[in-house]
Tab-separated table of C-alpha atoms and ligand atoms in Angstrom:
chain	number	residue	atom	x	y	z
A	1	UNK	CA	-0.083	-0.066	-0.098
A	2	UNK	CA	1.317	3.401	-0.997
A	3	UNK	CA	1.595	5.887	1.989
A	4	UNK	CA	1.200	9.602	1.907
A	5	UNK	CA	3.567	11.548	4.358
A	6	UNK	CA	2.186	14.805	5.473
A	7	UNK	CA	3.643	17.661	7.771
A	8	UNK	CA	1.011	18.837	10.032
A	9	UNK	CA	0.874	21.805	12.437
A	10	UNK	CA	1.523	20.204	16.142
A	11	UNK	CA	1.631	23.571	17.936
A	12	UNK	CA	1.752	27.093	17.112
A	13	UNK	CA	5.606	28.352	16.960
A	14	UNK	CA	6.839	31.139	19.183
A	15	UNK	CA	9.219	33.101	17.115
A	16	UNK	CA	11.208	31.184	14.562
A	17	UNK	CA	9.370	27.709	13.635
A	18	UNK	CA	11.289	24.672	14.968
A	19	UNK	CA	11.033	20.930	13.998
A	20	UNK	CA	8.861	20.140	17.107
A	21	UNK	CA	6.224	22.329	15.794
A	22	UNK	CA	5.479	19.864	13.201
A	23	UNK	CA	4.112	16.477	13.298
A	24	UNK	CA	5.132	14.107	10.355
A	25	UNK	CA	2.452	11.502	9.681
A	26	UNK	CA	2.196	8.649	7.319
A	27	UNK	CA	-1.348	7.369	6.142
A	28	UNK	CA	-2.581	5.491	2.949
A	29	UNK	CA	-2.910	7.702	-0.241
A	30	UNK	CA	-6.613	8.546	-0.547
A	31	UNK	CA	-8.432	7.267	-3.477
A	32	UNK	CA	-10.135	10.032	-5.756
A	33	UNK	CA	-14.089	10.002	-5.629
A	34	UNK	CA	-16.294	11.042	-8.498
A	35	UNK	CA	-15.391	14.370	-9.798
A	36	UNK	CA	-11.758	14.163	-8.126
A	37	UNK	CA	-8.292	13.368	-8.703
A	38	UNK	CA	-4.882	12.532	-6.854
A	39	UNK	CA	-1.837	14.577	-7.199
A	40	UNK	CA	1.681	13.306	-6.614
A	41	UNK	CA	3.584	16.397	-5.266
A	42	UNK	CA	6.800	17.343	-7.390
A	43	UNK	CA	7.855	20.775	-6.106
A	44	UNK	CA	6.443	22.777	-2.968
A	45	UNK	CA	6.649	26.414	-2.818
A	46	UNK	CA	8.246	28.140	0.167
A	47	UNK	CA	6.557	31.596	1.014
A	48	UNK	CA	7.295	33.948	3.925
A	49	UNK	CA	3.443	34.256	4.202
A	50	UNK	CA	3.429	30.686	5.720
A	51	UNK	CA	4.825	32.028	8.915
A	52	UNK	CA	1.750	34.364	9.250
A	53	UNK	CA	-0.631	31.337	8.696
A	54	UNK	CA	0.706	29.723	11.698
A	55	UNK	CA	-0.421	32.475	14.207
A	56	UNK	CA	-3.803	32.328	15.419
A	57	UNK	CA	-4.778	35.951	14.707
A	58	UNK	CA	-7.212	37.593	12.008
A	59	UNK	CA	-5.566	37.764	8.600
A	60	UNK	CA	-6.628	37.304	4.946
A	61	UNK	CA	-6.934	33.559	5.388
A	62	UNK	CA	-7.687	31.776	8.383
A	63	UNK	CA	-4.737	29.999	10.280
A	64	UNK	CA	-3.555	26.750	9.754
A	65	UNK	CA	-5.449	24.557	12.283
A	66	UNK	CA	-3.660	22.524	14.776
A	67	UNK	CA	-3.357	19.019	13.284
A	68	UNK	CA	-4.040	20.261	9.791
A	69	UNK	CA	-1.565	19.764	6.784
A	70	UNK	CA	0.505	22.794	6.265
A	71	UNK	CA	-0.998	25.070	3.707
A	72	UNK	CA	1.490	25.402	0.712
A	73	UNK	CA	1.207	26.017	-3.065
A	74	UNK	CA	2.627	23.059	-5.103
A	75	UNK	CA	3.172	21.472	-8.368
A	76	UNK	CA	2.324	18.046	-8.879
A	77	UNK	CA	1.293	15.286	-11.286
A	78	UNK	CA	-2.101	13.738	-11.578
A	79	UNK	CA	-1.712	10.089	-10.894
A	80	UNK	CA	-5.276	9.034	-10.725
A	81	UNK	CA	-8.564	10.702	-11.981
A	82	UNK	CA	-12.260	10.837	-12.077
A	83	UNK	CA	-12.302	14.153	-13.350
A	84	UNK	CA	-12.880	15.155	-16.969
A	85	UNK	CA	-10.778	18.434	-16.736
A	86	UNK	CA	-7.612	16.745	-15.172
A	87	UNK	CA	-6.296	13.654	-17.118
A	88	UNK	CA	-3.755	11.237	-15.512
A	89	UNK	CA	-0.159	12.630	-16.384
A	90	UNK	CA	-1.252	16.287	-16.311
A	91	UNK	CA	0.966	18.811	-14.315
A	92	UNK	CA	-1.104	21.017	-12.216
A	93	UNK	CA	-0.529	23.775	-9.716
A	94	UNK	CA	-2.789	24.233	-6.701
A	95	UNK	CA	-2.747	24.663	-2.766
A	96	UNK	CA	-1.988	21.048	-2.065
A	97	UNK	CA	-0.108	21.452	1.287
A	98	UNK	CA	3.106	20.024	2.241
A	99	UNK	CA	2.219	16.479	1.637
A	100	UNK	CA	3.328	13.730	-0.987
A	101	UNK	CA	-0.079	13.268	-2.196
A	102	UNK	CA	-3.336	15.410	-2.317
A	103	UNK	CA	-6.834	14.738	-3.463
A	104	UNK	CA	-8.525	17.549	-5.118
A	105	UNK	CA	-11.953	18.443	-6.837
A	106	UNK	CA	-10.085	20.960	-9.168
A	107	UNK	CA	-11.067	24.146	-7.003
A	108	UNK	CA	-8.295	26.725	-7.804
A	109	UNK	CA	-6.090	24.214	-9.618
A	110	UNK	CA	-4.310	25.456	-12.739
A	111	UNK	CA	-2.947	23.208	-15.474
A	112	UNK	CA	0.545	23.946	-16.263
A	113	UNK	CA	1.015	25.095	-19.834
A	114	UNK	CA	4.517	23.781	-21.066
A	115	UNK	CA	4.414	26.220	-23.859
A	116	UNK	CA	4.535	29.104	-21.231
A	117	UNK	CA	7.100	27.588	-18.998
A	118	UNK	CA	8.425	24.947	-16.782
A	119	UNK	CA	6.553	23.655	-13.755
A	120	UNK	CA	8.947	25.413	-11.444
A	121	UNK	CA	8.268	28.699	-13.118
A	122	UNK	CA	4.521	28.243	-12.285
A	123	UNK	CA	5.679	28.538	-8.683
A	124	UNK	CA	7.959	31.405	-9.348
A	125	UNK	CA	7.899	33.842	-12.221
A	126	UNK	CA	4.551	32.651	-13.555
A	127	UNK	CA	2.987	32.101	-10.150
A	128	UNK	CA	2.282	33.997	-7.227
A	129	UNK	CA	5.813	35.281	-7.061
A	130	UNK	CA	5.645	36.852	-10.463
A	131	UNK	CA	2.074	38.009	-10.305
A	132	UNK	CA	2.719	39.659	-7.164
A	133	UNK	CA	5.606	41.644	-8.467
A	134	UNK	CA	3.645	42.362	-11.711
A	135	UNK	CA	0.477	43.687	-10.006
A	136	UNK	CA	2.166	45.427	-6.945
A	137	UNK	CA	4.638	47.409	-9.234
A	138	UNK	CA	2.209	48.055	-12.070
A	139	UNK	CA	-0.959	48.890	-10.266
A	140	UNK	CA	0.187	50.299	-7.012
A	141	UNK	CA	3.584	51.465	-7.841
A	142	UNK	CA	2.667	53.111	-11.348
A	143	UNK	CA	6.191	53.377	-12.646
A	144	UNK	CA	7.071	55.947	-15.190
A	145	UNK	CA	10.181	56.101	-17.327
A	146	UNK	CA	12.950	57.983	-15.401
A	147	UNK	CA	11.567	57.171	-12.178
A	148	UNK	CA	13.763	55.989	-9.486
A	149	UNK	CA	12.584	52.701	-8.035
A	150	UNK	CA	13.794	51.099	-5.107
A	151	UNK	CA	12.880	47.407	-4.047
A	152	UNK	CA	13.892	45.608	-0.674
A	153	UNK	CA	14.495	41.800	-0.594
A	154	UNK	CA	15.912	42.523	-4.162
A	155	UNK	CA	17.585	39.186	-4.721
A	156	UNK	CA	14.521	37.255	-3.616
A	157	UNK	CA	11.605	36.000	-5.362
A	158	UNK	CA	9.351	38.919	-5.793
A	159	UNK	CA	11.840	41.465	-5.440
A	160	UNK	CA	14.218	40.156	-8.169
A	161	UNK	CA	11.295	40.419	-10.380
A	162	UNK	CA	10.009	43.932	-9.320
A	163	UNK	CA	13.473	45.249	-10.250
A	164	UNK	CA	13.535	43.684	-13.741
A	165	UNK	CA	9.975	44.968	-14.535
A	166	UNK	CA	10.996	48.360	-13.413
A	167	UNK	CA	13.853	48.333	-15.800
A	168	UNK	CA	11.575	47.142	-18.471
A	169	UNK	CA	9.565	50.367	-17.824
A	170	UNK	CA	12.532	52.704	-18.184
A	171	UNK	CA	13.129	53.213	-14.591
A	172	UNK	CA	16.363	53.568	-12.371
A	173	UNK	CA	16.334	50.571	-10.105
A	174	UNK	CA	18.095	50.494	-6.754
A	175	UNK	CA	18.154	47.094	-4.922
A	176	UNK	CA	18.407	46.556	-1.120
A	177	UNK	CA	19.870	43.165	-0.236
A	178	UNK	CA	21.547	41.369	2.505
A	179	UNK	CA	25.422	41.020	1.866
A	180	UNK	CA	27.785	41.907	-1.043
A	181	UNK	CA	27.173	38.863	-2.867
A	182	UNK	CA	23.468	39.517	-3.517
A	183	UNK	CA	24.127	43.037	-4.167
A	184	UNK	CA	26.755	42.115	-6.873
A	185	UNK	CA	24.067	39.588	-8.083
A	186	UNK	CA	21.237	41.937	-8.631
A	187	UNK	CA	23.479	44.534	-10.640
A	188	UNK	CA	25.654	42.137	-12.618
A	189	UNK	CA	23.062	39.288	-13.495
A	190	UNK	CA	19.721	41.215	-13.408
A	191	UNK	CA	20.692	44.565	-14.642
A	192	UNK	CA	19.820	46.619	-11.642
A	193	UNK	CA	21.553	50.090	-11.554
A	194	UNK	CA	22.748	49.754	-8.193
A	195	UNK	CA	22.373	47.980	-4.765
A	196	UNK	CA	22.708	48.618	-1.196
A	197	UNK	CA	23.625	46.011	1.619
A	198	UNK	CA	21.181	46.923	4.396
A	199	UNK	CA	23.325	44.617	6.800
A	200	UNK	CA	26.192	47.078	6.398
A	201	UNK	CA	25.997	50.299	8.413
A	202	UNK	CA	24.604	53.616	7.012
A	203	UNK	CA	21.721	52.443	5.087
A	204	UNK	CA	20.148	55.914	5.264
A	205	UNK	CA	23.033	57.790	4.037
A	206	UNK	CA	23.473	55.070	1.191
A	207	UNK	CA	19.992	55.525	0.148
A	208	UNK	CA	20.285	59.135	-0.101
A	209	UNK	CA	23.442	58.709	-2.215
A	210	UNK	CA	21.983	56.176	-4.558
A	211	UNK	CA	18.869	58.229	-4.902
A	212	UNK	CA	19.936	61.870	-5.086
A	213	UNK	CA	16.413	63.103	-6.363
A	214	UNK	CA	14.612	60.859	-3.782
A	215	UNK	CA	12.705	57.593	-4.242
A	216	UNK	CA	9.749	57.654	-6.534
A	217	UNK	CA	8.535	54.163	-5.959
A	218	UNK	CA	9.468	52.275	-2.859
A	219	UNK	CA	8.469	48.329	-3.174
A	220	UNK	CA	8.816	47.004	0.215
A	221	UNK	CA	9.051	43.179	1.237
A	222	UNK	CA	10.691	43.634	4.458
A	223	UNK	CA	9.109	46.378	6.809
A	224	UNK	CA	11.208	47.482	9.993
A	225	UNK	CA	14.297	49.675	9.830
A	226	UNK	CA	14.614	49.258	5.900
A	227	UNK	CA	11.167	50.630	5.428
A	228	UNK	CA	11.846	53.329	7.882
A	229	UNK	CA	15.001	54.499	5.909
A	230	UNK	CA	13.194	54.477	2.643
A	231	UNK	CA	10.306	56.383	4.277
A	232	UNK	CA	13.062	59.243	4.948
A	233	UNK	CA	14.250	59.203	1.437
A	234	UNK	CA	10.900	59.976	-0.581
A	235	UNK	CA	10.610	62.220	-3.726
A	236	UNK	CA	7.633	64.310	-4.021
A	237	UNK	CA	4.563	62.309	-4.889
A	238	UNK	CA	6.289	58.942	-4.049
A	239	UNK	CA	4.181	55.539	-4.302
A	240	UNK	CA	5.328	53.326	-1.187
A	241	UNK	CA	3.952	49.714	-2.097
A	242	UNK	CA	3.465	47.383	0.905
A	243	UNK	CA	4.092	43.928	-0.223
A	244	UNK	CA	5.200	42.238	2.819
A	245	UNK	CA	7.272	42.781	6.107
A	246	UNK	CA	9.358	39.623	6.603
A	247	UNK	CA	11.654	41.258	9.152
A	248	UNK	CA	8.620	41.228	11.482
A	249	UNK	CA	6.979	37.737	10.913
A	250	UNK	CA	8.824	36.015	13.687
A	251	UNK	CA	8.533	38.925	15.982
A	252	UNK	CA	7.411	37.849	19.607
A	253	UNK	CA	6.432	41.367	20.537
A	254	UNK	CA	4.615	44.036	18.645
A	255	UNK	CA	6.912	45.704	16.316
A	256	UNK	CA	6.874	49.678	16.397
A	257	UNK	CA	5.534	51.544	13.467
A	258	UNK	CA	7.966	53.510	11.134
A	259	UNK	CA	8.977	56.859	12.737
A	260	UNK	CA	9.486	58.480	9.425
A	261	UNK	CA	5.888	57.946	8.298
A	262	UNK	CA	5.154	61.803	8.405
A	263	UNK	CA	7.479	62.032	5.336
A	264	UNK	CA	4.302	60.933	3.504
A	265	UNK	CA	2.478	64.098	4.300
A	266	UNK	CA	5.665	66.202	3.502
A	267	UNK	CA	6.334	64.636	0.010
A	268	UNK	CA	2.558	64.170	-0.688
A	269	UNK	CA	3.131	60.416	-1.024
A	270	UNK	CA	0.876	57.366	-0.944
A	271	UNK	CA	1.535	53.984	1.079
A	272	UNK	CA	-0.766	51.347	0.067
A	273	UNK	CA	-0.734	47.655	0.616
A	274	UNK	CA	-2.201	44.901	-1.722
A	275	UNK	CA	-2.833	41.165	-1.865
A	276	UNK	CA	-2.246	39.460	-5.248
A	277	UNK	CA	-5.196	37.236	-4.832
A	278	UNK	CA	-7.364	40.415	-5.563
A	279	UNK	CA	-6.058	40.340	-9.163
A	280	UNK	CA	-7.056	36.799	-9.890
A	281	UNK	CA	-9.173	37.722	-12.628
A	282	UNK	CA	-6.413	39.128	-14.491
A	283	UNK	CA	-3.581	36.308	-13.668
A	284	UNK	CA	-4.011	34.652	-17.430
A	285	UNK	CA	-3.209	37.908	-19.233
A	286	UNK	CA	-0.280	38.803	-16.829
A	287	UNK	CA	1.019	35.277	-16.836
A	288	UNK	CA	1.121	35.601	-20.767
A	289	UNK	CA	3.025	39.051	-20.619
A	290	UNK	CA	5.520	37.542	-18.052
A	291	UNK	CA	6.076	34.467	-20.238
A	292	UNK	CA	6.858	36.628	-23.187
A	293	UNK	CA	9.308	38.889	-21.387
A	294	UNK	CA	11.033	35.398	-20.206
A	295	UNK	CA	10.946	34.079	-23.635
A	296	UNK	CA	12.420	37.410	-24.932
A	297	UNK	CA	15.270	37.397	-22.493
A	298	UNK	CA	14.172	40.727	-20.922
A	299	UNK	CA	13.202	38.851	-17.599
A	300	UNK	CA	15.281	36.166	-15.826
A	301	UNK	CA	13.549	33.984	-13.226
A	302	UNK	CA	15.976	32.944	-10.522
A	303	UNK	CA	15.170	29.814	-8.500
A	304	UNK	CA	16.734	27.894	-5.579
A	305	UNK	CA	15.663	24.509	-5.734
A	306	UNK	CA	16.528	22.263	-2.620
A	307	UNK	CA	16.177	18.630	-3.030
A	308	UNK	CA	14.638	16.754	-0.158
A	309	UNK	CA	11.387	15.330	1.227
A	310	UNK	CA	8.384	16.864	2.815
A	311	UNK	CA	9.962	16.100	6.328
A	312	UNK	CA	12.579	18.745	5.258
A	313	UNK	CA	9.738	21.370	5.209
A	314	UNK	CA	10.829	23.342	8.264
A	315	UNK	CA	14.409	23.571	7.582
A	316	UNK	CA	13.961	24.900	4.152
A	317	UNK	CA	11.495	27.436	5.229
A	318	UNK	CA	13.976	28.918	7.701
A	319	UNK	CA	16.172	29.813	4.612
A	320	UNK	CA	13.768	32.598	3.753
A	321	UNK	CA	14.347	34.052	7.110
A	322	UNK	CA	18.204	33.499	6.977
A	323	UNK	CA	18.312	34.914	3.547
A	324	UNK	CA	19.779	31.484	2.284
A	325	UNK	CA	17.837	31.688	-1.280
A	326	UNK	CA	18.118	33.611	-4.565
A	327	UNK	CA	14.858	34.066	-6.276
A	328	UNK	CA	12.144	31.579	-5.693
A	329	UNK	CA	12.822	29.047	-2.986
A	330	UNK	CA	11.285	25.547	-3.768
A	331	UNK	CA	11.505	22.267	-2.128
A	332	UNK	CA	11.834	19.416	-4.767
A	333	UNK	CA	10.334	16.290	-3.544
A	334	UNK	CA	10.541	14.397	-6.828
A	335	UNK	CA	11.887	10.954	-6.177
A	336	UNK	CA	15.293	10.005	-7.370
B	401	LIG	N1	0.989	40.993	-0.938
B	401	LIG	C1	1.152	39.753	-1.502
B	401	LIG	O1	-0.015	39.388	-1.968
B	401	LIG	C2	2.396	38.909	-1.282
B	401	LIG	C3	2.346	37.809	-2.109
B	401	LIG	C4	3.607	37.101	-1.984
B	401	LIG	C5	4.625	37.490	-1.331
B	401	LIG	N2	4.459	38.645	-0.558
B	401	LIG	C6	5.651	39.122	0.482
B	401	LIG	O2	6.624	39.375	-0.522
B	401	LIG	C7	7.776	39.501	0.188
B	401	LIG	C8	8.798	38.566	-0.495
B	401	LIG	O3	8.404	37.431	-0.641
B	401	LIG	P1	9.269	36.302	-1.462
B	401	LIG	O4	8.412	34.883	-1.521
B	401	LIG	O5	9.749	36.957	-2.624
B	401	LIG	O6	10.570	35.913	-0.577
B	401	LIG	P2	12.082	36.154	-0.897
B	401	LIG	O7	12.320	37.653	-1.054
B	401	LIG	O8	12.566	35.076	-1.963
B	401	LIG	O9	12.845	35.549	0.277
B	401	LIG	C9	12.746	36.532	1.580
B	401	LIG	C10	14.102	37.259	1.675
B	401	LIG	O10	13.778	38.360	2.641
B	401	LIG	C11	15.061	38.660	3.239
B	401	LIG	N3	14.989	38.826	4.676
B	401	LIG	C12	14.780	37.951	5.526
B	401	LIG	N4	14.770	38.495	6.667
B	401	LIG	C13	14.982	39.678	6.717
B	401	LIG	C14	15.175	40.892	7.680
B	401	LIG	N5	14.986	40.758	8.919
B	401	LIG	N6	15.259	41.971	7.111
B	401	LIG	C15	15.406	42.358	5.804
B	401	LIG	N7	15.256	41.245	4.847
B	401	LIG	C16	15.112	40.124	5.263
B	401	LIG	C17	16.055	37.702	2.809
B	401	LIG	O11	16.911	38.275	1.841
B	401	LIG	P3	18.283	39.009	2.360
B	401	LIG	O12	19.343	37.959	2.086
B	401	LIG	O13	18.536	40.084	1.306
B	401	LIG	O14	17.989	39.545	3.683
B	401	LIG	C18	15.303	36.655	2.075
B	401	LIG	O15	15.892	35.993	0.992
B	401	LIG	C19	7.266	38.873	1.756
B	401	LIG	O16	7.296	39.978	2.633
B	401	LIG	C20	6.040	38.311	1.402
B	401	LIG	O17	5.319	38.083	2.615
B	401	LIG	C21	3.327	39.313	-0.610
């Protein structure tokens, strides 16, 4: 009998998640009923938002319940089907969870179109990552040619795409990333104009130097002191896009708000948050545009694939918080 190994939430983490927060369980693979299909997982997406889903507090999705399989986007192959829209052998994207097999009725599941991209691209550049960068920058950042665009977590999944899209839109792009290697990467490999290592002293001065006319668009993935420094460097009419705040996701005490927020008033700037899911109706069009840029080599889609099993989930998740990834972080659970 084939077993399905799943990763379930054993208890809510305090601060950084540890292995004891999870229960690894093996149970028989469920058979699909009428109108259902079974997926064998291949690639599991690691997302900073996962940390937020573990806390029992109101958010845009309910928290993962104790005992529940950890929520995750994943790519898998349909291995058994009683659903007319999902034949055996199809490669699909869905919220299948951190487990080896899942049964689905097709709700919220996307067929991977190999003409547009590879399966891993459907988790990265053609998935939530690329779509988040696209809608956050284009809809809220509203980049104009000649604008100075600054993006944090610049070598990460979303940030690397934001910077490249801003370049496509004729902007000057400054990345903020941890360490000289990542800074060199976004300039040399991704075509950013410059980059600042936020772990080195003098972030505020470095930003002022890199953006002598101020920041027109600040795309924030990290919150905390980096957001505060950017707020202190805004140009008149700047757009601050709040995409995420990874520096705060493991905080055990409330994080103080940015003290430089009055610069929004002085600079007549706006600061807006967004959720990529709000643009679901436009995913198909955006995905085609992103795929075209990749095909034209205007856009690179960096990925960090870590080979392992679902039991490695916690260790791989922690890489997002230590910065041990470039581009989209994926757990590759394909056998052999
Ligand atoms: N609004 C939405 O709909 C939406 C959708 C998807 C993702 N997001 C958000 O987008 C952001 C980026 O997500 P992603 O999937 O692309 O992750 P990612 O950028 O690939 O990985 C996270 C990166 O954050 C940086 N980081 C970690 N701890 C930090 C800290 N204390 N201070 C500053 N930087 C830190 C690390 O890079 P360094 O080495 O440079 O520190 C790490 O590589 C997250 O905040 C996520 O929640 C929002």
